[in-house]
Short mmCIF file of C-alpha atoms in Angstrom, two decimals:
data_model
loop_
_atom_site.label_atom_id
_atom_site.label_comp_id
_atom_site.label_asym_id
_atom_site.label_seq_id
_atom_site.Cartn_x
_atom_site.Cartn_y
_atom_site.Cartn_z
CA UNK A 260 8.77 26.79 -0.95
CA UNK A 261 8.68 27.19 -4.34
CA UNK A 262 6.27 25.47 -6.43
CA UNK A 263 7.41 22.63 -9.14
CA UNK A 264 6.43 24.69 -12.05
CA UNK A 265 8.36 27.70 -10.65
CA UNK A 266 11.24 25.92 -10.15
CA UNK A 267 11.21 24.63 -13.54
CA UNK A 268 10.99 27.86 -15.16
CA UNK A 269 13.74 29.44 -12.52
CA UNK A 270 16.37 26.07 -13.70
CA UNK A 271 15.33 26.81 -17.60
CA UNK A 272 15.74 30.60 -17.22
CA UNK A 273 19.10 29.90 -15.21
CA UNK A 274 20.44 27.23 -18.32
CA UNK A 275 19.75 30.52 -20.63
CA UNK A 276 21.24 32.66 -18.50
CA UNK A 277 23.71 34.47 -20.69
CA UNK A 278 24.83 38.69 -21.84
CA UNK A 279 21.29 38.65 -23.50
CA UNK A 280 19.45 38.11 -20.02
CA UNK A 281 17.23 41.21 -18.83
CA UNK A 282 16.59 41.28 -14.92
CA UNK A 283 13.17 43.04 -16.49
CA UNK A 284 12.31 40.57 -19.10
CA UNK A 285 11.78 37.79 -16.22
CA UNK A 286 8.89 39.24 -14.42
CA UNK A 287 7.22 36.14 -15.28
CA UNK A 288 9.30 34.66 -12.57
CA UNK A 289 8.38 37.10 -9.81
CA UNK A 290 8.58 34.40 -6.71
CA UNK A 291 8.22 35.75 -2.97
CA UNK A 292 9.39 32.46 -1.20
CA UNK A 293 12.55 31.80 -0.82
CA UNK A 294 13.40 28.23 0.72
CA UNK A 295 15.40 27.19 -1.60
CA UNK A 296 18.17 25.35 -0.20
CA UNK A 297 17.46 22.15 -1.37
CA UNK A 298 17.02 22.67 -4.86
CA UNK A 299 19.53 24.85 -5.81
CA UNK A 300 23.56 24.95 -5.09
CA UNK A 301 25.02 28.17 -3.95
CA UNK A 302 25.80 29.72 -6.98
CA UNK A 303 22.61 29.08 -8.71
CA UNK A 304 20.47 30.14 -5.81
CA UNK A 305 22.25 33.21 -5.91
CA UNK A 306 20.82 33.27 -9.54
CA UNK A 307 17.26 32.82 -8.68
CA UNK A 308 17.51 35.25 -6.34
CA UNK A 309 18.84 38.06 -8.61
CA UNK A 310 16.79 37.61 -11.10
CA UNK A 311 13.39 37.75 -8.44
CA UNK A 312 15.34 40.38 -6.81
CA UNK A 313 12.95 43.04 -7.26
CA UNK A 314 10.10 40.80 -5.75
CA UNK A 315 12.04 40.59 -2.41
CA UNK A 316 10.89 42.38 0.96
CA UNK A 317 13.37 44.71 0.05
CA UNK A 318 14.06 45.78 -3.38
CA UNK A 319 17.74 45.19 -4.58
CA UNK A 320 16.71 47.85 -7.10
CA UNK A 321 13.93 50.05 -5.61
CA UNK A 322 14.31 52.79 -8.55
CA UNK A 323 14.63 50.37 -11.43
CA UNK A 324 18.08 51.79 -12.32
CA UNK A 325 18.86 48.67 -13.59
CA UNK A 326 21.91 48.77 -10.99
CA UNK A 327 22.14 47.28 -7.61
CA UNK A 328 24.07 48.82 -4.84
CA UNK A 329 26.84 46.65 -3.15
CA UNK A 330 24.93 46.85 0.17
CA UNK A 331 22.17 45.14 -0.76
CA UNK A 332 23.78 42.70 -3.03
CA UNK A 333 26.24 42.25 0.21
CA UNK A 334 23.13 42.02 2.40
CA UNK A 335 21.83 39.34 0.10
CA UNK A 336 24.52 36.84 0.43
CA UNK A 337 24.65 36.88 4.12
CA UNK A 338 20.90 36.85 4.93
CA UNK A 339 20.65 33.65 2.47
CA UNK A 340 23.99 31.87 3.63
CA UNK A 341 25.52 32.16 0.40
CA UNK A 342 29.20 31.19 -0.13
CA UNK A 343 30.94 32.60 -3.16
CA UNK A 344 34.58 31.43 -4.19
CA UNK A 345 37.45 33.73 -4.13
CA UNK A 346 37.53 34.31 -8.03
CA UNK A 347 34.32 35.42 -8.31
CA UNK A 348 34.45 37.69 -4.80
CA UNK A 349 37.46 39.40 -6.73
CA UNK A 350 35.49 39.66 -9.71
CA UNK A 351 32.99 41.33 -8.01
CA UNK A 352 35.18 43.92 -6.43
CA UNK A 353 36.61 45.03 -9.58
CA UNK A 354 33.41 45.17 -11.20
CA UNK A 355 31.98 47.66 -7.97
CA UNK A 356 35.57 49.41 -8.69
CA UNK A 357 34.76 49.64 -12.44
CA UNK A 358 31.24 52.30 -11.58
CA UNK A 359 31.93 55.46 -9.88
CA UNK A 360 29.06 54.77 -7.93
CA UNK A 361 29.65 51.51 -6.15
CA UNK A 362 27.02 50.12 -7.93
CA UNK A 363 26.79 46.91 -9.77
CA UNK A 364 24.92 46.37 -13.09
CA UNK A 365 22.22 43.70 -12.66
CA UNK A 366 23.30 42.33 -16.18
CA UNK A 367 26.78 41.75 -15.03
CA UNK A 368 26.24 40.52 -11.97
CA UNK A 369 24.21 37.18 -13.82
CA UNK A 370 27.18 37.17 -16.24
CA UNK A 371 29.36 36.49 -13.09
CA UNK A 372 27.41 33.97 -11.19
CA UNK A 373 26.64 32.15 -14.57
CA UNK A 374 30.01 32.04 -15.44
CA UNK A 375 29.13 33.71 -18.69
CA UNK A 376 31.28 36.27 -19.92
CA UNK A 377 30.92 38.80 -22.38
CA UNK A 378 33.32 41.35 -23.91
CA UNK A 379 31.27 44.18 -22.30
CA UNK A 380 31.72 42.18 -18.70
CA UNK A 381 35.30 41.27 -19.15
CA UNK A 382 35.72 45.39 -19.87
CA UNK A 383 34.24 46.19 -16.80
CA UNK A 384 36.59 43.47 -14.78
CA UNK A 385 39.51 45.10 -16.46
CA UNK A 386 38.29 48.59 -15.71
CA UNK A 387 37.60 48.02 -11.68
CA UNK A 388 41.33 45.78 -11.83
CA UNK A 389 43.65 49.07 -12.76
CA UNK A 390 41.96 50.38 -9.08
CA UNK A 391 42.93 47.48 -7.23
CA UNK A 392 45.46 45.96 -5.54
CA UNK A 393 45.77 41.84 -6.22
CA UNK A 394 47.33 38.99 -4.13
CA UNK A 395 48.60 36.68 -7.20
CA UNK A 396 47.68 33.41 -7.44
CA UNK A 397 51.39 32.30 -6.61
CA UNK A 398 51.16 33.74 -3.24
CA UNK A 399 48.57 30.45 -2.40
CA UNK A 400 49.83 28.50 -0.05
CA UNK A 401 49.10 25.15 1.42
CA UNK A 402 48.05 23.68 -1.90
CA UNK A 403 47.88 19.90 -2.81
CA UNK A 404 49.23 18.18 -5.81
CA UNK A 405 46.67 18.48 -8.31
CA UNK A 406 45.93 22.50 -7.32
CA UNK A 407 49.71 22.98 -7.77
CA UNK A 408 49.65 21.50 -11.44
CA UNK A 409 46.21 23.43 -11.33
CA UNK A 410 48.20 26.91 -11.02
CA UNK A 411 51.33 25.93 -13.18
CA UNK A 412 49.17 25.18 -16.52
CA UNK A 413 47.15 28.62 -15.37
CA UNK A 414 50.36 30.34 -15.55
CA UNK A 415 51.70 28.25 -18.65
CA UNK A 416 48.33 29.35 -20.69
CA UNK A 417 46.64 32.22 -19.59
CA UNK A 418 47.86 36.04 -19.71
CA UNK A 419 45.30 37.67 -17.64
CA UNK A 420 45.80 37.48 -13.53
CA UNK A 421 41.96 37.48 -13.32
CA UNK A 422 41.53 34.42 -15.78
CA UNK A 423 44.01 32.53 -14.09
CA UNK A 424 42.16 33.27 -10.53
CA UNK A 425 39.04 32.50 -12.08
CA UNK A 426 40.42 29.00 -13.68
CA UNK A 427 41.69 28.24 -10.77
CA UNK A 428 39.02 28.05 -8.86
CA UNK A 429 36.72 27.13 -11.40
CA UNK A 430 38.62 23.94 -12.23
CA UNK A 431 37.09 20.49 -11.89
CA UNK A 432 38.55 17.10 -12.42
CA UNK A 433 35.31 16.00 -14.67
CA UNK A 434 35.58 15.76 -17.54
CA UNK A 435 39.08 15.12 -17.71
CA UNK A 436 41.46 16.08 -21.05
CA UNK A 437 41.23 12.75 -22.61
CA UNK A 438 41.20 13.98 -26.51
CA UNK A 439 44.76 14.68 -26.78
CA UNK A 440 45.75 12.02 -24.17
CA UNK A 441 43.79 9.23 -26.54
CA UNK A 442 44.73 10.34 -29.77
CA UNK A 443 48.66 9.70 -28.53
CA UNK A 444 47.92 6.49 -27.47
CA UNK A 445 46.14 5.63 -30.53
CA UNK A 446 48.73 6.92 -32.68
CA UNK A 447 51.37 5.24 -30.64
CA UNK A 448 49.64 1.73 -30.63
CA UNK A 449 49.59 1.89 -34.59
CA UNK A 450 53.17 3.08 -34.70
CA UNK A 451 54.07 -0.50 -32.67
CA UNK A 452 52.05 -2.50 -34.74
CA UNK A 453 53.42 -1.56 -38.37
CA UNK A 454 56.72 -1.58 -36.56
CA UNK A 455 56.37 -5.00 -35.44
CA UNK A 456 54.95 -6.32 -38.56
CA UNK A 457 57.62 -4.48 -40.66
CA UNK A 458 60.38 -4.88 -38.30
CA UNK A 459 61.50 -1.22 -38.95
CA UNK A 460 61.26 1.54 -36.76
CA UNK A 461 62.84 4.70 -38.78
CA UNK A 462 61.85 5.68 -41.99
CA UNK A 463 59.11 3.52 -42.09
CA UNK A 464 57.79 5.15 -45.25
CA UNK A 465 60.59 3.39 -47.44
CA UNK A 466 59.02 0.13 -46.97
CA UNK A 467 56.42 -0.71 -49.49
CA UNK A 468 53.58 -2.11 -47.54
CA UNK A 469 53.68 0.74 -45.36
CA UNK A 470 51.97 2.60 -47.76
CA UNK A 471 49.55 0.22 -48.35
CA UNK A 472 47.95 0.89 -45.14
CA UNK A 473 44.08 2.21 -45.55
CA UNK A 474 44.85 4.64 -42.90
CA UNK A 475 47.38 6.67 -45.01
CA UNK A 476 46.74 9.44 -47.45
CA UNK A 477 47.71 8.69 -50.98
CA UNK A 478 45.97 10.71 -54.34
CA UNK A 479 45.26 7.74 -56.08
CA UNK A 480 42.63 6.84 -53.43
CA UNK A 481 41.76 10.29 -52.82
CA UNK A 482 37.97 8.78 -52.85
CA UNK A 483 38.12 7.36 -49.60
CA UNK A 484 37.37 10.50 -47.48
CA UNK A 485 38.33 8.90 -44.16
CA UNK A 486 41.97 9.09 -45.53
CA UNK A 487 41.61 12.92 -45.22
CA UNK A 488 41.74 12.56 -41.13
CA UNK A 489 43.05 9.08 -40.61
CA UNK A 490 46.90 9.58 -41.69
CA UNK A 491 47.16 11.85 -38.81
CA UNK A 492 47.90 7.80 -36.88
CA UNK A 493 50.46 6.77 -39.33
CA UNK A 494 54.14 8.36 -38.56
CA UNK A 495 57.49 8.09 -41.10
CA UNK A 496 59.13 6.77 -37.76
CA UNK A 497 59.94 6.78 -34.38
CA UNK A 498 61.75 10.41 -35.16
CA UNK A 499 58.13 12.18 -36.16
CA UNK A 500 55.91 10.22 -33.94
CA UNK A 501 58.23 11.21 -30.59
CA UNK A 502 58.29 14.78 -31.71
CA UNK A 503 54.42 14.82 -32.34
CA UNK A 504 53.44 13.00 -29.30
CA UNK A 505 56.18 14.77 -27.10
CA UNK A 506 54.79 18.39 -28.67
CA UNK A 507 50.94 17.65 -28.05
CA UNK A 508 51.25 16.19 -25.00
CA UNK A 509 53.35 19.10 -23.09
CA UNK A 510 51.09 22.27 -25.14
CA UNK A 511 47.71 20.14 -25.77
CA UNK A 512 46.68 18.38 -22.72
CA UNK A 513 47.33 22.18 -20.84
CA UNK A 514 45.23 24.14 -23.77
CA UNK A 515 42.54 21.11 -23.17
CA UNK A 516 42.41 21.77 -19.72
CA UNK A 517 41.95 25.50 -19.97
CA UNK A 518 39.70 25.83 -22.96
CA UNK A 519 38.12 22.40 -22.89
CA UNK A 520 38.05 19.35 -25.42
CA UNK A 521 35.44 20.63 -27.87
CA UNK A 522 37.39 24.14 -28.87
CA UNK A 523 41.01 21.97 -29.03
CA UNK A 524 39.85 18.81 -30.49
CA UNK A 525 38.10 21.42 -32.93
CA UNK A 526 41.49 23.35 -33.75
CA UNK A 527 43.48 20.04 -33.85
CA UNK A 528 41.40 18.02 -36.58
CA UNK A 529 40.96 21.79 -38.51
CA UNK A 530 44.89 21.33 -38.86
CA UNK A 531 44.44 17.81 -39.26
CA UNK A 532 42.29 18.32 -42.43
CA UNK A 533 44.03 21.51 -43.46
CA UNK A 534 46.97 19.32 -43.77
CA UNK A 535 45.64 16.67 -46.55
CA UNK A 536 43.73 19.15 -48.69
CA UNK A 537 46.59 21.19 -48.81
CA UNK A 538 48.85 19.25 -49.67
CA UNK A 539 46.15 17.46 -52.75
CA UNK A 540 46.30 21.22 -53.87
CA UNK A 541 50.03 21.96 -53.82
CA UNK A 542 51.78 18.81 -53.73
CA UNK A 543 49.54 16.50 -55.61
CA UNK A 544 51.80 13.62 -56.52
CA UNK A 545 52.79 12.83 -52.62
CA UNK A 546 51.00 10.95 -49.84
CA UNK A 547 50.98 12.42 -46.32
CA UNK A 548 51.76 10.52 -42.77
CA UNK A 549 52.03 11.85 -39.66
CA UNK A 550 50.05 14.00 -36.83
CA UNK A 551 52.08 16.89 -37.77
CA UNK A 552 49.33 19.14 -38.80
CA UNK A 553 47.06 19.24 -35.55
CA UNK A 554 50.13 19.39 -33.77
CA UNK A 555 51.46 22.78 -35.56
CA UNK A 556 47.83 24.18 -35.13
CA UNK A 557 48.33 23.76 -31.56
CA UNK A 558 51.73 24.87 -31.14
CA UNK A 559 51.47 28.17 -33.39
CA UNK A 560 48.46 29.10 -31.51
CA UNK A 561 49.85 28.98 -28.66
CA UNK A 562 53.13 30.59 -29.47
CA UNK A 563 51.32 33.64 -31.39
CA UNK A 564 49.37 33.62 -27.87
CA UNK A 565 52.37 33.73 -26.07
CA UNK A 566 53.78 36.54 -28.24
CA UNK A 567 50.51 38.91 -28.29
CA UNK A 568 50.42 38.82 -24.52
CA UNK A 569 54.13 38.92 -23.76
CA UNK A 570 54.06 41.13 -20.79
CA UNK A 571 51.09 39.27 -19.24
CA UNK A 572 52.50 36.12 -19.77
CA UNK A 573 54.29 34.88 -16.39
CA UNK A 574 55.40 31.49 -17.31
CA UNK A 575 59.30 31.24 -16.56
CA UNK A 576 61.92 31.24 -19.14
CA UNK A 577 59.74 32.27 -21.79
CA UNK A 578 61.98 34.07 -24.62
CA UNK A 579 64.73 30.93 -24.01
CA UNK A 580 61.67 28.05 -24.04
CA UNK A 581 60.17 30.12 -27.58
CA UNK A 582 63.43 29.82 -29.02
CA UNK A 583 63.89 26.51 -28.24
CA UNK A 584 60.47 25.69 -29.45
CA UNK A 585 61.00 27.60 -33.05
CA UNK A 586 63.67 25.66 -33.34
CA UNK A 587 62.21 22.17 -32.71
CA UNK A 588 59.52 22.82 -34.83
CA UNK A 589 61.72 24.30 -37.84
CA UNK A 590 63.92 21.38 -37.56
CA UNK A 591 61.47 18.77 -37.89
CA UNK A 592 59.99 21.16 -41.14
CA UNK A 593 63.51 20.75 -42.60
CA UNK A 594 63.78 17.04 -41.83
CA UNK A 595 60.43 16.50 -43.58
CA UNK A 596 61.61 18.66 -46.20
CA UNK A 597 64.88 16.73 -47.00
CA UNK A 598 62.51 13.02 -47.11
CA UNK A 599 60.11 14.77 -49.10
CA UNK A 600 62.86 15.65 -51.88
CA UNK A 601 65.14 12.64 -51.16
CA UNK A 602 65.93 10.07 -53.63
CA UNK A 603 62.84 7.58 -53.17
CA UNK A 604 63.41 3.95 -53.62
CA UNK A 605 61.74 2.93 -56.66
CA UNK A 606 59.20 0.30 -54.83
CA UNK A 607 58.08 2.92 -52.06
CA UNK A 608 57.11 5.78 -54.58
CA UNK A 609 57.21 9.49 -53.55
CA UNK A 610 57.72 10.56 -50.18
CA UNK A 611 55.21 12.36 -47.42
CA UNK A 612 54.88 15.70 -48.40
CA UNK A 613 55.87 18.86 -45.77
CA UNK A 614 53.09 21.02 -46.56
CA UNK A 615 50.91 19.44 -43.92
CA UNK A 616 53.29 21.33 -41.24
CA UNK A 617 52.95 24.79 -42.61
CA UNK A 618 49.02 24.59 -43.27
CA UNK A 619 48.74 23.02 -39.78
CA UNK A 620 50.79 26.30 -38.27
CA UNK A 621 48.24 28.59 -40.67
CA UNK A 622 45.33 27.24 -39.00
CA UNK A 623 46.67 27.69 -35.44
CA UNK A 624 47.76 31.06 -36.46
CA UNK A 625 44.14 32.19 -37.30
CA UNK A 626 41.30 29.86 -35.69
CA UNK A 627 43.89 28.73 -32.97
CA UNK A 628 44.87 32.28 -32.17
CA UNK A 629 41.18 33.53 -31.69
CA UNK A 630 40.14 30.45 -29.74
CA UNK A 631 43.01 30.74 -27.06
CA UNK A 632 42.35 34.82 -26.61
CA UNK A 633 38.69 34.04 -26.45
CA UNK A 634 38.83 32.07 -22.69
CA UNK A 635 35.58 31.80 -21.49
CA UNK A 636 34.07 33.49 -24.07
CA UNK A 637 31.58 32.81 -26.58
CA UNK A 638 32.88 32.55 -30.04
CA UNK A 639 29.56 32.82 -31.92
CA UNK A 640 28.94 36.43 -30.99
CA UNK A 641 31.97 37.24 -32.29
CA UNK A 642 32.67 38.75 -36.12
CA UNK A 643 36.11 38.09 -36.56
CA UNK A 644 35.24 33.23 -35.63
CA UNK A 645 32.40 33.76 -38.46
CA UNK A 646 35.15 35.32 -40.61
CA UNK A 647 37.60 32.82 -40.42
CA UNK A 648 35.06 29.61 -40.38
CA UNK A 649 33.61 31.23 -43.72
CA UNK A 650 37.32 31.29 -44.56
CA UNK A 651 37.62 27.59 -43.78
CA UNK A 652 34.72 26.51 -45.35
CA UNK A 653 35.45 28.34 -48.44
CA UNK A 654 38.59 26.69 -48.97
CA UNK A 655 36.77 23.27 -48.05
CA UNK A 656 35.07 23.63 -50.64
CA UNK A 657 37.38 24.86 -53.60
CA UNK A 658 39.35 21.89 -51.99
CA UNK A 659 36.70 19.54 -52.57
CA UNK A 660 36.53 20.63 -56.55
CA UNK A 661 40.06 20.67 -57.09
CA UNK A 662 39.91 17.10 -55.87
CA UNK A 663 37.37 16.32 -57.95
CA UNK A 664 38.22 18.21 -61.46
CA UNK A 665 41.89 19.74 -61.15
CA UNK A 666 43.98 15.76 -61.26
CA UNK A 667 42.18 15.32 -64.73
CA UNK A 668 42.33 18.43 -66.23
CA UNK A 669 45.67 19.18 -65.48
CA UNK A 670 46.69 15.64 -66.41
CA UNK A 671 48.83 15.00 -63.27
CA UNK A 672 50.59 11.83 -63.23
CA UNK A 673 49.87 9.96 -59.96
CA UNK A 674 51.84 7.12 -58.63
CA UNK A 675 50.02 4.08 -58.90
CA UNK A 676 48.36 3.64 -55.54
CA UNK A 677 49.71 0.22 -53.67
#
């Protein structure tokens, strides 16, 4: 049995296992005892065995080459009754095929078992898959309702069959995709409250009391920083809310299921913030309402990802759906442009700007596309990610200085805030 101190160190090493792990840099974990079943689940037990593999009675790599023969790995799995899910077995076979000698690199094995996949790991998988005949995920039978939905999401979002199988077998109900759902529910509740209060459900921005809301972004209230975000909960009317809610549920929820709440919430909120800041620079007298900045960030990122991986995407009627999505998004922008330049009522002031739609699309095509193309990859290790982050921070700093100094220097006549 492993001692408690060694188990703690093993667990720490497992948590930190990524593309930088070296089997030979972990000599402190040389362990002979192998009775780990009560302590580790199958996947983590296998990672421990790989880490301490050179101390086993039959060494996995007797010549210290950094590679393990497939026969040795198979014996390891069978001897210790380890169970691997089908997606990992597929990738293991692809890794074997990527090496002419039928061996697998220790580092790639640890990445596979610890679900940490670097760019080199993905390249090895891709090279190996070229020589393998794969059963596609659509051939899976006897699936329950939830698993069929997971398979549908995999084909809607992911362009690679290996990634689809990985997601299908690794997907868990917890944590659920709650971010988009919560945002949509709050938007509907806020709209219902103002609809009842104003007794108006379409073109609510024509009502002076609507613009008095502490959630609306108004250039006269720029010092109230929360308005640069909170405007996403207010909408012009039922027409804008219906469009945004439908799109962010149809596209945002599947994206959140695949890429996780952290990445999708970051993309959505970046689109929202970019929307209000862009309006404060390019349309300085206009207010902003609606979650279109975040919605267009999600939609444009997904559409750009589909276009760039057109051959690999297996979603049905993709051309027709692409055209329909572009028509709907263009129509919403057209509605926003018409509303912005329509003659306002004297009591309501300027109507909301449409620039949030466009800036959200820019965020989606840049930051969003990189996020969607980096499924299960670390963004922090990609140079292009830091270029995008630096560009966004530069834009953010410029917008802050613009809002502090430009209005007064340019003599912009801001409509009196309600």
